[in-house]
């Protein structure tokens, strides 16, 4: 690579791009860890994008109509931090850059959403960023159709590397994007041919350009170090109705002795290498030194969008008072005031009607109320629309011919679906939810974890929640999945017992602003167990006394979901034998753990024996069985200890001993 020729051909561009490269070298050296090669290789592409195309105002990083820039190859985080600092983002000071990867700094090893404005999503787990980008682009298409181009009219740009494209979720994402014809989505592929182990060809021979074309994308190629070629490629990409992939041929760790090697992928910390590389660049030798004229040029780039942002603010102010209030409410994540009143009336009606329905059907019934009142909800399913019951009666399908539609057919892409929902939530203005079978939590899990990590109020509708799904057998019967989700920090897991608790769970999930929710819903019909109308949402405390003991309470039966019916039957049998038994419904353990300790003690007093019933593994029940005033010698569990089997639901419950008789027997043995 002739560095001198690159410098001479475009000297002003070269100096701006090299500021990214030298900041990267210095920050990684100071931290003695990180990834130098990708920012050094993609600096030219990023400079052209920010200078010529990206619609943003560095002084106002959260302007709703900004273009979104997503660094899917998150290990190259110094590219993003350098861009934010150089362009004048208020959060990203030089001191933060100097403290790269240090405790308390906003410059984490991989970009973390919420640490610094301008970081659009948490990336690092490869493939997540490009998959989030699909959700960002879908959100923009839908909101532009709803609000008009005067309010939403922007692009989503994503830098992805070879590793992102190897991860399986990337195929789910690019296939969805191609099907949806997301012409405002532009992926810039860092085509450097190097991974940690060595050349990409060690493990992969995929023709990525043909792969994207086969998925319905426009594919463009360019020299990733020629600013004119990069500019022309982006210009062309912006004219297509298809999503575009620009294959940018680059050299990892450009200009260093580690260029085009696997060593260049990681941390370049050798002082001589850094000095030699800076000399080759013609850059200042001092650490973290950016010439004043270069910093000024970058700050001018950061200010380029001020007038456009101000014009947008004028258009927003020109909306009617009601429409502007709705826009601001949706962006804030608040629910309409009307929703609380309607849900209270709906719960009262459910108690009166006492339907015997599967909670997946009860969820659909609740959505028929909710989606009429909350226009920013956008639902979907991973090819299980009729089983998950996530499409309410008023919803039309979102696709290239109907951008106003609010229901997405994600196809059999659980992981891509979850990642896209994260992108929608991050974009702002929408409340995404979608469904699959609960056992496929396994497939969606990496993105569900990131929902929790990024504090996104995404709702996961997980139906067929136990061995109660029956004949499909153990491959489809979730046993450990409730425990997996309950073990995840900042996640609410609801397993409602009937239609009333299901409505309460939806109301609570939509009230969250920083926490995702998992709704575990039954395939089989369940009776209404809430027989008395209540103004309060009883599930809000996480657990409550559903049925009180007659006389002295000697035993407490705790359960969730479909097993509440068994607990009530066991209570009836025990009461006939003079054993005072309380039934506690525990629709959400996380909310119960967060409740006032005095309330928890009131629900679970010390003294009575405790038996929990749930058609899953015991893990996550121990706190409520043995802690909170409990006693390990006076507690037991009725549930699963192994995988399920293929048979009708009622046969399976009997076979695995999850019965009212078994629960009653456990109580008597403990007494």
XYZ file of C-alpha atoms in Angstrom:
671
model
C 0.000 0.000 0.000
C 1.552 3.330 -1.097
C 0.806 5.547 1.911
C 2.577 8.533 0.366
C 0.355 8.320 -2.703
C -2.761 8.252 -0.528
C -1.530 11.289 1.405
C -0.725 13.229 -1.736
C -3.932 12.398 -3.622
C -6.319 13.798 -1.011
C -4.289 15.649 1.626
C -7.165 17.302 3.526
C -9.170 14.098 3.666
C -6.027 12.203 4.669
C -5.374 14.421 7.674
C -8.951 14.047 8.965
C -8.884 10.259 8.542
C -5.471 10.006 10.195
C -6.783 11.789 13.273
C -9.022 8.734 13.786
C -6.060 6.421 13.256
C -3.688 8.182 15.639
C -6.290 8.562 18.390
C -6.946 4.850 18.065
C -3.271 3.972 18.333
C -2.807 6.192 21.374
C -5.952 5.049 23.209
C -5.219 1.351 22.673
C -1.611 1.870 23.769
C -2.694 3.713 26.915
C -5.165 0.961 27.789
C -2.710 -1.756 26.758
C -5.680 -3.529 25.207
C -8.214 -3.089 22.448
C -8.463 -3.435 18.693
C -6.470 -1.046 16.542
C -6.775 -2.554 13.076
C -10.382 -1.929 12.088
C -10.478 1.801 12.952
C -7.196 2.259 11.080
C -8.585 0.420 8.063
C -12.048 2.001 7.983
C -11.056 5.576 8.844
C -11.358 6.699 5.217
C -14.856 5.237 4.850
C -16.020 6.773 8.133
C -14.566 10.174 7.250
C -16.361 10.308 3.893
C -19.598 9.125 5.482
C -19.543 11.756 8.229
C -18.296 14.585 6.020
C -20.392 14.037 2.905
C -23.491 12.058 3.847
C -24.408 11.511 7.495
C -27.236 13.783 8.644
C -26.380 14.650 12.224
C -25.761 17.540 14.583
C -22.899 16.741 16.942
C -24.233 19.225 19.507
C -27.597 17.423 19.616
C -26.820 13.694 19.297
C -30.384 12.561 20.035
C -32.184 14.613 17.376
C -34.975 12.203 16.327
C -34.548 12.668 12.563
C -30.777 12.136 12.510
C -29.255 9.440 10.357
C -28.306 6.440 12.477
C -24.701 5.219 12.436
C -24.176 1.730 13.841
C -20.786 0.159 14.395
C -21.633 -3.529 14.163
C -17.938 -4.454 14.369
C -17.984 -3.133 17.922
C -14.476 -4.267 18.808
C -13.336 -1.306 16.689
C -14.975 1.050 19.177
C -12.192 3.626 18.936
C -13.469 4.442 15.450
C -16.757 5.583 16.970
C -15.226 7.311 19.980
C -12.789 9.168 17.734
C -15.600 10.316 15.444
C -17.662 11.556 18.386
C -14.755 13.415 19.957
C -13.484 14.942 16.728
C -16.910 16.129 15.544
C -17.712 17.792 18.864
C -20.198 15.502 20.601
C -20.724 17.009 24.083
C -20.185 13.754 25.998
C -17.008 12.596 24.276
C -14.123 14.635 25.684
C -10.459 13.971 25.039
C -10.189 12.887 28.683
C -12.736 10.153 28.014
C -10.745 8.991 25.001
C -7.586 8.920 27.103
C -9.407 6.685 29.604
C -10.416 4.141 26.966
C -11.453 0.830 28.575
C -11.045 2.168 32.127
C -13.517 1.886 34.978
C -15.976 4.772 35.085
C -15.182 6.027 31.565
C -17.885 6.138 28.895
C -15.369 4.673 26.438
C -15.916 0.985 27.179
C -14.062 -1.684 25.256
C -17.130 -2.165 23.073
C -19.727 0.577 22.484
C -22.346 0.537 25.217
C -25.722 2.165 24.643
C -26.520 4.694 27.355
C -22.902 5.490 28.205
C -22.508 8.279 25.664
C -24.924 10.063 23.376
C -24.074 9.173 19.803
C -23.652 5.489 20.608
C -26.821 4.159 19.009
C -26.608 0.551 20.235
C -24.490 -1.857 22.236
C -22.310 -3.836 19.873
C -19.479 -6.283 20.277
C -21.315 -9.607 20.049
C -20.756 -9.854 16.310
C -23.790 -9.762 14.043
C -25.943 -7.864 16.536
C -25.298 -4.401 15.113
C -26.187 -5.251 11.522
C -29.301 -7.023 12.828
C -30.242 -4.025 14.994
C -29.751 -1.862 11.898
C -32.552 -3.744 10.141
C -34.873 -2.811 13.028
C -33.744 0.818 12.879
C -34.522 0.911 9.152
C -37.917 -0.755 9.615
C -38.789 1.794 12.300
C -37.842 4.667 9.997
C -39.969 3.282 7.150
C -43.006 2.854 9.392
C -42.686 6.201 11.153
C -42.140 8.055 7.877
C -45.399 6.564 6.602
C -47.248 7.526 9.781
C -45.770 10.990 10.372
C -44.668 12.074 6.900
C -41.255 12.962 5.488
C -41.266 16.281 7.285
C -40.829 14.477 10.607
C -39.047 11.217 9.745
C -36.784 11.045 6.703
C -33.382 9.527 7.371
C -30.975 6.693 6.607
C -29.416 3.916 8.663
C -25.716 3.288 8.038
C -23.886 0.297 9.448
C -20.226 -0.723 9.394
C -19.931 -4.506 9.517
C -16.892 -6.733 9.404
C -16.162 -10.273 8.251
C -17.037 -11.610 11.707
C -20.453 -9.937 11.655
C -21.206 -11.616 8.349
C -20.108 -15.048 9.586
C -22.506 -14.991 12.519
C -25.738 -16.770 11.647
C -27.955 -13.932 12.840
C -26.595 -11.772 10.015
C -28.285 -13.990 7.424
C -31.591 -13.773 9.278
C -31.221 -9.991 9.258
C -30.142 -9.467 5.656
C -32.845 -11.810 4.348
C -35.476 -9.877 6.301
C -34.106 -6.560 5.039
C -34.130 -7.764 1.444
C -37.691 -9.000 1.719
C -38.784 -5.697 3.278
C -36.975 -3.626 0.603
C -35.344 -1.354 3.157
C -33.855 1.133 0.728
C -32.775 3.479 3.551
C -30.410 0.830 4.958
C -26.769 0.968 3.818
C -24.195 -1.516 5.119
C -20.521 -0.699 4.642
C -18.582 -3.978 4.703
C -15.018 -3.748 5.963
C -13.668 -6.246 3.454
C -10.147 -6.697 4.820
C -9.957 -10.497 4.713
C -8.525 -10.860 8.231
C -9.859 -12.340 11.474
C -8.195 -13.121 14.812
C -6.910 -16.512 13.671
C -5.573 -15.256 10.353
C -7.035 -14.962 6.889
C -10.800 -15.298 6.516
C -10.139 -18.128 4.071
C -9.050 -20.314 7.005
C -12.699 -20.773 7.874
C -14.922 -19.219 5.215
C -15.074 -19.056 1.428
C -18.502 -17.393 1.106
C -18.904 -14.955 -1.759
C -20.476 -12.254 0.384
C -21.438 -10.068 -2.560
C -23.442 -12.871 -4.168
C -24.944 -13.740 -0.806
C -26.326 -10.229 -0.354
C -27.544 -10.103 -3.944
C -29.350 -13.412 -3.446
C -31.091 -11.866 -0.436
C -32.443 -8.941 -2.445
C -29.763 -6.308 -1.849
C -28.011 -3.911 -4.173
C -24.267 -4.638 -3.994
C -21.609 -2.023 -4.790
C -17.834 -2.327 -4.589
C -15.276 0.370 -3.894
C -11.704 0.974 -2.819
C -12.101 1.676 0.888
C -9.149 4.076 0.879
C -10.194 6.227 -2.099
C -12.493 8.987 -0.799
C -13.917 9.718 -4.248
C -14.798 6.059 -4.822
C -16.335 5.793 -1.350
C -18.418 8.917 -1.936
C -19.646 7.654 -5.313
C -20.619 4.306 -3.807
C -22.685 5.916 -1.039
C -24.345 8.257 -3.539
C -25.348 5.252 -5.623
C -26.566 3.339 -2.586
C -28.913 6.178 -1.635
C -30.727 5.969 -4.971
C -31.816 2.331 -4.623
C -35.138 1.031 -3.371
C -33.269 -2.023 -2.141
C -31.004 -2.120 0.901
C -27.403 -1.644 -0.196
C -24.189 -3.377 0.765
C -21.014 -1.531 -0.151
C -18.025 -3.871 -0.210
C -15.194 -1.584 0.880
C -11.841 -3.194 0.078
C -9.586 -2.128 2.930
C -6.284 -2.911 4.635
C -6.489 -3.691 8.326
C -4.017 -1.685 10.472
C -3.237 0.464 7.442
C 0.282 1.900 7.325
C 1.711 -0.134 10.193
C 4.061 -3.092 10.155
C 1.054 -5.208 11.213
C -0.973 -4.232 8.135
C -2.882 -7.113 6.511
C -2.051 -9.556 9.341
C -4.006 -11.067 12.200
C -1.735 -9.165 14.591
C -3.204 -5.982 13.149
C -6.669 -7.023 14.301
C -5.839 -6.619 17.973
C -3.939 -4.240 20.209
C -0.964 -2.501 18.607
C 0.916 -1.199 21.646
C 4.580 -1.310 20.665
C 6.005 2.221 20.964
C 8.249 1.872 17.929
C 5.429 0.553 15.763
C 3.252 3.505 16.790
C 6.023 6.013 16.126
C 6.806 4.497 12.724
C 3.122 4.427 11.764
C 2.574 8.061 12.719
C 5.660 9.039 10.751
C 4.319 7.215 7.723
C 1.036 9.064 8.125
C 2.810 12.407 8.436
C 0.946 12.903 11.697
C 2.155 14.530 14.931
C 4.242 12.224 17.099
C 2.728 13.310 20.423
C 0.170 11.126 22.177
C -3.450 12.187 21.603
C -2.252 15.136 19.540
C -4.668 16.390 16.888
C -3.617 19.481 14.923
C -5.888 22.462 15.571
C -6.826 22.832 11.905
C -7.824 19.168 11.725
C -9.951 19.404 14.878
C -11.609 22.548 13.495
C -12.356 20.798 10.210
C -13.973 17.938 12.085
C -16.012 20.284 14.257
C -17.292 21.964 11.089
C -18.451 18.541 9.932
C -20.200 18.084 13.280
C -21.976 21.442 12.884
C -23.041 20.807 9.300
C -26.461 19.484 10.390
C -27.421 22.359 12.691
C -29.546 24.174 10.085
C -31.276 20.951 9.062
C -32.019 20.085 12.672
C -33.420 23.566 13.322
C -35.625 23.329 10.224
C -36.927 19.994 11.519
C -37.718 21.535 14.887
C -39.736 24.163 13.054
C -41.735 21.506 11.229
C -42.378 19.654 14.488
C -43.562 22.883 16.109
C -45.914 23.366 13.158
C -47.846 20.185 13.954
C -51.199 20.521 15.664
C -51.030 20.565 19.449
C -52.589 17.112 19.733
C -50.341 15.538 17.106
C -47.220 17.033 18.621
C -48.247 15.785 22.083
C -48.731 12.297 20.663
C -45.287 12.452 19.020
C -43.600 13.500 22.259
C -45.495 10.923 24.315
C -44.492 8.081 21.998
C -40.873 9.219 22.029
C -40.871 9.385 25.844
C -42.252 5.865 26.202
C -45.270 7.017 28.197
C -48.575 5.237 27.702
C -51.796 7.131 26.914
C -53.713 8.048 30.068
C -56.737 6.318 28.567
C -54.990 2.933 28.679
C -55.155 2.584 32.473
C -58.885 3.336 32.558
C -59.647 0.962 29.697
C -57.605 -1.876 31.159
C -59.300 -1.508 34.539
C -62.707 -1.778 32.874
C -61.486 -4.695 30.754
C -60.252 -6.630 33.824
C -63.591 -6.075 35.533
C -65.372 -7.494 32.485
C -63.079 -10.514 32.443
C -63.941 -11.316 36.052
C -67.633 -11.120 35.171
C -67.306 -13.250 32.028
C -64.859 -15.760 33.570
C -63.566 -17.095 30.226
C -61.736 -20.423 30.083
C -59.050 -19.685 27.514
C -55.363 -20.321 26.974
C -53.305 -17.391 28.174
C -51.923 -17.040 24.639
C -55.516 -16.356 23.572
C -55.997 -14.104 26.594
C -52.957 -12.156 25.402
C -54.598 -11.613 22.018
C -57.763 -10.465 23.766
C -55.750 -7.927 25.762
C -53.960 -6.746 22.624
C -57.306 -6.133 20.954
C -57.881 -3.523 23.666
C -54.326 -2.192 23.882
C -53.486 -1.782 20.204
C -56.499 0.439 19.566
C -55.298 2.827 22.257
C -51.513 2.648 21.779
C -50.760 3.357 18.101
C -46.991 2.991 18.515
C -47.103 -0.738 19.283
C -45.685 -2.857 16.466
C -46.129 -6.609 16.774
C -44.949 -9.704 15.030
C -44.265 -13.400 15.139
C -41.585 -15.818 13.969
C -43.910 -17.700 11.590
C -46.297 -18.599 14.408
C -48.913 -15.866 14.078
C -51.876 -18.178 14.662
C -50.148 -19.885 17.586
C -48.656 -16.872 19.356
C -51.830 -14.795 18.864
C -49.812 -11.578 18.539
C -51.835 -10.034 15.691
C -54.775 -8.035 16.986
C -57.911 -7.553 14.920
C -57.098 -3.994 13.872
C -53.556 -4.707 12.651
C -52.463 -4.786 9.032
C -49.182 -6.284 7.846
C -46.050 -4.150 7.572
C -44.305 -4.714 4.246
C -42.987 -2.810 1.236
C -46.524 -2.123 0.020
C -47.905 -1.048 3.402
C -45.423 0.806 5.590
C -48.209 1.879 7.938
C -48.812 -1.763 8.881
C -48.096 -2.699 12.490
C -47.607 -6.458 12.238
C -44.384 -8.019 10.964
C -44.072 -11.501 9.531
C -40.509 -12.165 10.703
C -40.328 -15.666 9.309
C -38.439 -18.409 11.100
C -35.845 -15.997 12.427
C -36.180 -15.828 16.216
C -32.732 -14.330 16.762
C -33.055 -11.819 13.941
C -36.547 -10.906 15.139
C -35.317 -10.123 18.649
C -32.378 -8.105 17.307
C -34.649 -6.146 14.969
C -36.999 -5.361 17.848
C -34.033 -3.999 19.785
C -33.282 -1.754 16.802
C -36.873 -0.510 16.706
C -36.854 0.264 20.413
C -33.497 2.038 20.116
C -34.763 4.109 17.199
C -37.509 5.510 19.398
C -41.183 6.205 18.793
C -42.256 2.536 18.730
C -43.051 -0.187 21.281
C -42.120 -3.499 19.656
C -43.334 -6.922 20.747
C -43.412 -10.285 19.032
C -43.796 -13.950 19.688
C -42.473 -17.455 19.280
C -42.638 -20.690 21.258
C -40.997 -20.385 24.648
C -38.481 -23.143 23.943
C -37.071 -20.924 21.176
C -35.888 -18.524 23.843
C -32.721 -20.504 23.109
C -32.584 -19.062 19.586
C -33.445 -15.486 20.590
C -31.411 -15.440 23.801
C -28.373 -13.304 22.761
C -30.619 -10.433 21.695
C -32.926 -10.884 24.687
C -29.872 -10.451 26.904
C -28.960 -7.270 25.055
C -32.511 -5.956 25.530
C -31.899 -6.218 29.259
C -28.347 -4.842 29.076
C -29.460 -1.825 27.021
C -32.549 -1.311 29.203
C -35.037 -1.566 26.345
C -38.758 -2.161 27.093
C -39.175 -4.843 24.417
C -41.891 -7.441 25.052
C -41.285 -11.112 24.240
C -44.483 -13.142 23.908
C -43.395 -16.732 24.587
C -46.277 -19.160 24.147
C -46.511 -22.930 24.634
C -44.802 -22.385 27.964
C -44.534 -25.893 29.456
C -45.104 -29.607 28.996
C -48.706 -28.505 28.631
C -48.120 -28.022 24.897
C -48.338 -31.810 24.699
C -47.673 -33.944 21.669
C -44.884 -31.888 20.063
C -42.627 -33.453 22.645
C -39.495 -32.530 24.596
C -37.845 -30.575 21.775
C -40.661 -28.058 22.041
C -41.381 -28.262 25.767
C -39.558 -25.544 27.729
C -38.280 -26.880 31.028
C -35.353 -24.633 31.953
C -36.414 -21.536 30.019
C -38.309 -19.771 32.800
C -35.211 -20.109 34.977
C -32.989 -18.787 32.170
C -35.053 -15.641 31.747
C -35.472 -15.160 35.506
C -31.689 -15.408 35.898
C -31.185 -12.491 33.501
C -30.736 -9.133 35.251
C -33.211 -6.354 34.452
C -35.846 -8.679 32.984
C -39.446 -9.124 34.087
C -40.821 -12.629 33.555
C -44.606 -12.926 33.737
C -46.387 -16.285 33.846
C -50.047 -15.385 34.251
C -52.614 -17.807 35.611
C -55.669 -16.635 33.690
C -57.035 -13.930 31.402
C -57.116 -11.363 34.221
C -53.463 -11.832 35.153
C -52.567 -11.809 31.447
C -54.180 -8.389 31.037
C -52.349 -7.199 34.145
C -49.049 -8.519 32.779
C -49.497 -6.618 29.503
C -50.324 -3.405 31.353
C -47.201 -3.766 33.503
C -44.972 -4.659 30.567
C -46.064 -1.557 28.653
C -45.516 0.611 31.723
C -41.796 -0.234 31.688
C -39.373 2.257 30.159
C -36.075 0.522 30.868
C -36.887 -3.165 31.298
C -37.828 -5.878 28.817
C -40.594 -8.336 29.648
C -41.103 -12.013 28.880
C -44.697 -13.246 28.830
C -44.833 -17.025 29.322
C -48.224 -18.121 28.010
C -50.054 -21.428 27.903
C -51.265 -23.435 24.945
C -53.969 -25.163 27.004
C -57.146 -23.502 28.233
C -57.107 -22.222 31.813
C -60.083 -21.254 33.978
C -60.481 -17.741 35.343
C -59.177 -17.946 38.905
C -59.707 -14.290 39.772
C -63.336 -14.337 40.831
C -63.594 -10.911 42.492
C -63.096 -7.585 40.683
C -60.242 -5.429 41.961
C -59.399 -1.871 41.064
C -55.720 -2.497 41.660
C -53.436 -4.474 39.398
C -52.597 -7.300 41.809
C -49.757 -8.587 39.628
C -47.922 -5.286 40.161
C -46.621 -6.593 43.510
C -45.336 -9.743 41.793
C -47.216 -12.123 44.103
C -50.405 -11.985 46.134
C -52.750 -14.152 48.168
C -55.208 -15.653 45.726
C -57.026 -17.915 48.202
C -56.747 -17.606 51.975
C -56.604 -20.438 54.468
C -59.667 -21.232 56.515
C -58.604 -20.821 60.098
C -54.921 -21.137 60.974
C -52.617 -21.162 57.939
C -50.526 -24.346 58.119
C -49.421 -24.508 54.506
C -48.699 -22.156 51.627
C -48.973 -23.353 48.044
C -47.168 -21.113 45.556
C -47.626 -21.463 41.803
C -47.700 -19.676 38.464
C -49.590 -19.992 35.222
C -51.358 -23.257 34.482
C -50.308 -24.738 37.843
C -52.410 -22.246 39.818
C -55.421 -24.428 39.006
C -53.615 -27.405 40.554
C -52.741 -25.373 43.643
C -56.381 -24.425 44.136
C -57.442 -28.062 43.774
C -54.777 -29.151 46.278
C -55.910 -26.449 48.694
C -59.486 -27.689 48.482
C -58.384 -31.229 49.313
C -56.198 -30.106 52.209
C -58.879 -27.849 53.639
C -61.331 -30.752 53.732
C -58.801 -32.536 55.952
C -58.627 -29.543 58.285
C -55.276 -28.265 56.995
C -55.542 -24.514 56.555
C -53.935 -23.743 53.200
C -53.151 -20.454 51.480
C -52.599 -20.212 47.710
C -50.179 -17.539 46.540
C -50.068 -16.636 42.867
C -46.591 -15.516 41.776
C -47.043 -14.037 38.288
C -43.711 -12.143 38.412
C -40.891 -13.069 40.791
C -38.863 -9.979 39.899
C -41.637 -7.596 40.954
C -42.194 -9.590 44.137
C -38.474 -9.346 44.957
C -38.711 -5.578 44.469
C -41.809 -5.247 46.676
C -41.692 -3.845 50.188
C -40.220 -6.441 52.624
C -43.212 -6.035 54.933
C -45.522 -6.919 52.062
C -43.441 -10.000 51.220
C -43.600 -11.126 54.843
C -47.356 -10.641 54.836
C -47.724 -12.855 51.762
C -45.143 -15.425 52.888
C -45.123 -15.462 56.699
C -42.679 -17.671 58.559
C -44.157 -20.833 60.070
C -46.361 -22.580 57.473
C -44.824 -25.241 55.253
C -44.289 -24.154 51.652
C -44.726 -26.060 48.403
C -44.188 -24.505 44.983
C -45.784 -25.938 41.848
C -44.528 -25.147 38.357
C -44.118 -27.268 35.224
C -40.454 -26.365 34.925
C -37.227 -26.835 36.871
C -37.057 -25.738 40.512
C -34.263 -23.218 40.024
C -35.504 -19.678 40.779
C -37.973 -20.966 43.388
C -35.427 -21.512 46.164
C -35.619 -17.962 47.476
C -39.361 -18.233 48.016
C -39.204 -21.780 49.376
C -36.201 -21.518 51.703
C -35.631 -17.776 52.141
C -37.966 -14.953 53.090
C -38.664 -16.617 56.439
C -38.826 -20.090 54.960
C -37.179 -23.275 56.211
C -35.477 -25.841 53.957
C -36.844 -28.656 56.149
C -40.379 -27.376 55.659
C -40.392 -26.753 51.900
C -40.671 -28.787 48.718
C -41.274 -28.453 44.991
C -43.582 -30.109 42.471
C -42.236 -29.754 38.947
C -39.799 -31.048 36.373
C -36.410 -32.643 37.001
C -35.756 -33.763 33.413
C -36.963 -33.105 29.886
C -40.545 -33.750 28.811
C -42.108 -36.330 26.526
C -44.565 -36.597 23.650
C -48.145 -37.187 24.766
C -51.360 -35.271 25.449
C -50.930 -32.605 28.113
C -53.117 -34.269 30.731
C -51.171 -37.517 30.352
C -47.860 -35.703 30.757
C -48.902 -33.910 33.935
C -49.923 -37.217 35.467
C -46.788 -38.985 34.189
C -44.423 -36.389 35.659
C -46.323 -36.123 38.924
C -47.405 -32.524 38.540
C -50.835 -32.959 40.094
C -52.969 -31.577 42.874
C -52.665 -34.903 44.722
C -48.874 -34.732 44.548
C -48.875 -31.196 45.934
C -51.227 -32.150 48.769
C -49.073 -35.169 49.584
C -45.957 -32.983 49.790
C -47.724 -30.669 52.254
C -48.817 -33.529 54.479
C -45.348 -35.076 54.432
C -43.809 -31.783 55.529
C -46.379 -31.341 58.295
